[in-house]
Short mmCIF file of C-alpha atoms in Angstrom, two decimals:
data_model
loop_
_atom_site.label_atom_id
_atom_site.label_comp_id
_atom_site.label_asym_id
_atom_site.label_seq_id
_atom_site.Cartn_x
_atom_site.Cartn_y
_atom_site.Cartn_z
CA VAL T 93 89.13 114.83 94.44
CA ARG T 94 91.01 111.32 94.16
CA GLN T 95 91.99 109.86 97.34
CA ARG T 96 95.04 107.73 97.50
CA LYS T 97 94.45 104.21 99.10
CA ILE T 98 96.11 103.40 102.33
CA PRO T 99 97.60 100.02 102.92
CA VAL T 100 95.53 98.17 105.54
CA LYS T 101 98.00 95.63 106.22
CA ILE T 102 101.94 96.06 106.58
CA LEU T 103 103.89 92.98 106.48
CA ARG T 104 107.08 92.52 108.55
CA TYR T 105 109.71 90.63 106.66
CA LEU T 106 113.09 89.57 108.45
CA PRO T 107 115.37 87.66 105.92
CA PHE T 108 116.51 84.17 107.25
CA ILE T 109 119.30 83.32 105.03
CA PRO T 110 121.85 85.71 106.81
CA ARG T 111 120.71 84.01 110.27
CA ILE T 112 121.33 80.79 108.89
CA GLN T 113 124.93 81.84 107.62
CA ARG T 114 125.47 83.07 111.13
CA LEU T 115 125.14 79.48 112.54
CA TYR T 116 128.41 78.71 110.54
CA MET T 117 130.22 81.81 112.07
CA THR T 118 131.16 79.91 115.50
CA GLU T 119 132.89 76.60 115.35
CA GLU T 120 130.56 74.81 117.72
CA SER T 121 127.16 75.69 115.85
CA ALA T 122 129.26 75.02 112.47
CA LYS T 123 129.93 71.55 113.59
CA GLN T 124 126.20 70.91 114.65
CA MET T 125 124.92 71.96 111.35
CA THR T 126 126.34 68.81 109.96
CA TRP T 127 124.76 66.46 112.43
CA HIS T 128 122.00 65.39 110.06
CA LYS T 129 124.82 63.64 107.94
CA LYS T 130 127.41 62.84 110.44
CA GLY T 131 125.78 62.64 113.57
CA VAL T 132 125.82 59.34 115.55
CA ARG T 133 122.50 57.53 115.92
CA TYR T 134 122.45 55.36 119.18
CA LYS T 135 119.28 53.62 117.91
CA PRO T 136 119.44 53.52 114.23
CA GLU T 137 116.05 51.54 114.08
CA MET T 138 114.20 54.56 115.22
CA MET T 139 113.45 57.58 113.65
CA ILE T 140 115.00 60.44 115.51
CA HIS T 141 115.60 62.95 113.21
CA PRO T 142 113.88 64.10 109.69
CA ALA T 143 116.88 62.83 108.15
CA ASP T 144 116.14 59.37 108.97
CA GLY T 145 112.78 59.55 107.17
CA GLU T 146 112.00 58.31 103.74
CA ALA T 147 111.08 61.69 102.24
CA TRP T 148 114.75 62.96 103.03
CA LYS T 149 116.20 59.83 101.62
CA HIS T 150 114.02 60.07 98.53
CA PHE T 151 115.01 63.78 98.03
CA ASP T 152 118.75 62.99 98.49
CA GLY T 153 118.31 60.58 95.69
CA ILE T 154 116.73 63.01 93.20
CA HIS T 155 119.12 65.83 94.19
CA CYS T 156 122.50 63.76 94.83
CA GLN T 157 125.05 66.67 94.11
CA LYS T 158 123.32 69.06 96.68
CA ALA T 159 122.65 66.37 99.14
CA ASP T 160 126.23 65.19 99.28
CA GLU T 161 127.37 68.36 100.66
CA ALA T 162 126.66 67.97 104.54
CA ARG T 163 126.78 71.81 105.14
CA ASN T 164 123.79 72.59 102.72
CA VAL T 165 120.64 73.31 104.68
CA ARG T 166 117.12 72.23 104.97
CA VAL T 167 114.63 74.16 106.40
CA ALA T 168 111.10 73.99 107.71
CA LEU T 169 108.29 76.63 107.87
CA ALA T 170 106.10 76.83 110.94
CA ILE T 171 102.95 78.92 110.59
CA HIS T 172 100.50 79.73 113.47
CA GLY T 173 97.93 82.34 113.78
CA PHE T 174 97.25 83.44 117.22
CA ASN T 175 95.10 86.35 118.84
CA HIS T 176 97.27 88.75 121.12
CA TYR T 177 94.85 89.30 123.65
CA GLY T 178 93.70 85.63 123.93
CA MET T 179 90.02 86.54 123.24
CA MET T 180 88.41 84.76 120.48
CA ALA T 181 86.09 87.81 119.87
CA ALA T 182 88.95 90.12 119.52
CA GLN T 183 89.27 91.78 116.35
CA TYR T 184 93.09 91.58 115.76
CA THR T 185 95.24 88.63 115.02
CA CYS T 186 98.65 87.86 114.20
CA TRP T 187 100.33 85.11 111.86
CA PRO T 188 103.96 84.57 112.42
CA VAL T 189 106.03 82.49 110.14
CA PHE T 190 108.91 80.66 111.59
CA VAL T 191 111.94 79.05 109.82
CA ILE T 192 113.63 76.11 111.53
CA SER T 193 116.97 74.54 110.30
CA PHE T 194 116.67 70.80 110.04
CA ASN T 195 120.52 70.26 110.04
CA LEU T 196 121.01 70.41 113.82
CA PRO T 197 121.03 67.57 116.35
CA PRO T 198 117.41 66.46 117.39
CA PRO T 199 115.61 68.18 119.98
CA GLY T 200 118.08 69.48 122.32
CA VAL T 201 119.58 71.78 119.84
CA LEU T 202 117.14 71.92 116.66
CA LEU T 203 114.30 73.30 118.81
CA GLN T 204 116.08 75.89 120.81
CA ARG T 205 114.85 79.35 120.72
CA GLN T 206 118.00 80.98 119.11
CA ASN T 207 117.81 78.18 116.26
CA ILE T 208 114.18 79.13 115.35
CA PHE T 209 114.04 82.14 113.10
CA LEU T 210 110.97 84.51 113.03
CA SER T 211 110.83 85.46 109.22
CA LEU T 212 107.39 87.02 108.81
CA VAL T 213 104.80 88.78 110.64
CA ILE T 214 101.47 88.83 108.91
CA PRO T 215 98.93 90.98 110.47
CA GLY T 216 95.34 90.06 110.57
CA HIS T 217 93.95 86.82 109.15
CA PRO T 218 95.59 86.24 105.72
CA GLY T 219 92.84 84.23 104.19
CA ASN T 220 93.18 83.50 100.59
CA SER T 221 96.18 85.79 100.51
CA MET T 222 98.53 83.67 102.37
CA GLY T 223 100.50 83.03 99.07
CA VAL T 224 101.02 86.81 98.50
CA PHE T 225 102.25 87.23 102.20
CA MET T 226 104.68 84.45 101.78
CA GLU T 227 106.34 85.67 98.50
CA PRO T 228 109.49 86.88 100.31
CA VAL T 229 110.23 83.80 101.93
CA ILE T 230 109.65 81.88 98.86
CA ASP T 231 111.72 84.02 96.60
CA GLU T 232 114.69 83.85 99.31
CA LEU T 233 114.35 80.11 99.15
CA ILE T 234 114.26 79.98 95.37
CA LYS T 235 117.65 82.34 95.24
CA ALA T 236 119.31 80.00 97.97
CA TRP T 237 118.28 76.84 96.09
CA VAL T 238 119.02 77.98 92.58
CA GLU T 239 122.06 80.29 93.03
CA GLY T 240 123.37 79.24 96.48
CA VAL T 241 124.84 81.61 99.06
CA TRP T 242 128.65 82.09 99.77
CA THR T 243 128.96 81.17 103.47
CA TYR T 244 132.24 80.96 105.73
CA ASP T 245 132.34 77.99 107.77
CA ARG T 246 134.35 78.68 110.90
CA ALA T 247 134.82 74.79 111.81
CA THR T 248 136.51 73.98 108.37
CA LYS T 249 137.77 77.76 107.80
CA THR T 250 136.66 77.68 104.46
CA ASN T 251 134.09 79.45 102.22
CA PHE T 252 131.43 77.26 100.40
CA LYS T 253 128.49 77.74 98.34
CA MET T 254 125.49 77.00 100.85
CA TYR T 255 122.17 75.95 99.07
CA VAL T 256 119.02 75.97 101.21
CA TRP T 257 115.83 74.18 100.57
CA TYR T 258 112.44 73.75 101.99
CA GLN T 259 111.87 70.26 103.39
CA TYR T 260 108.40 69.08 103.67
CA SER T 261 106.60 65.96 104.31
CA MET T 262 103.22 64.67 102.62
#
C-alpha cells in the first residue's frame, strides 16, 4: 500500500500589491506616497529618509524612467523568526515576512502599523529553504517591476501604471 505524503509546513501568503494600491485610494495617503520625491527636508545635510541615501540615488541613475514617476513604489522586506511561546526550548517557531513602503514620510508615517504589510507566515524554521518560501513575494515583485500594475490615484484622480521594486542596501 502506497501512502500519500502529507505536507509538514503550510505557507500563508497575503499578496501585498493590492494593499499598496489601497494607499492610493485616499487623497491623504496618496499625497504621502510621493513624499520621498516631493517632501520637504528641513535638514538636507542629514539622511532622514532612505531616498536621501547613495543607494537610492544610484538606482535612480540606472532606472531613470521608472524613478522619475514619484508614485512608483520602493519596498523593503523585514523578516524575523520568533518563538510564539517565548521559550527557547520550545519546538515551534514562526517567521513572518513584512513589506514596508519606503515612499511614505519618515518615521511618523513610514513605520505606522497600517503601513507595514504582513505578506508571509513561514511556519517552523525555514533553514536552507528560505528561497522556496519567499517565491510568492519574489514573483509578485517581479511582475510589479516588469509589467507594472494599473492603480488609481485619488489625489490626482488619474490611473497610472505603478511599478514596484525592492530597495536594498549593501
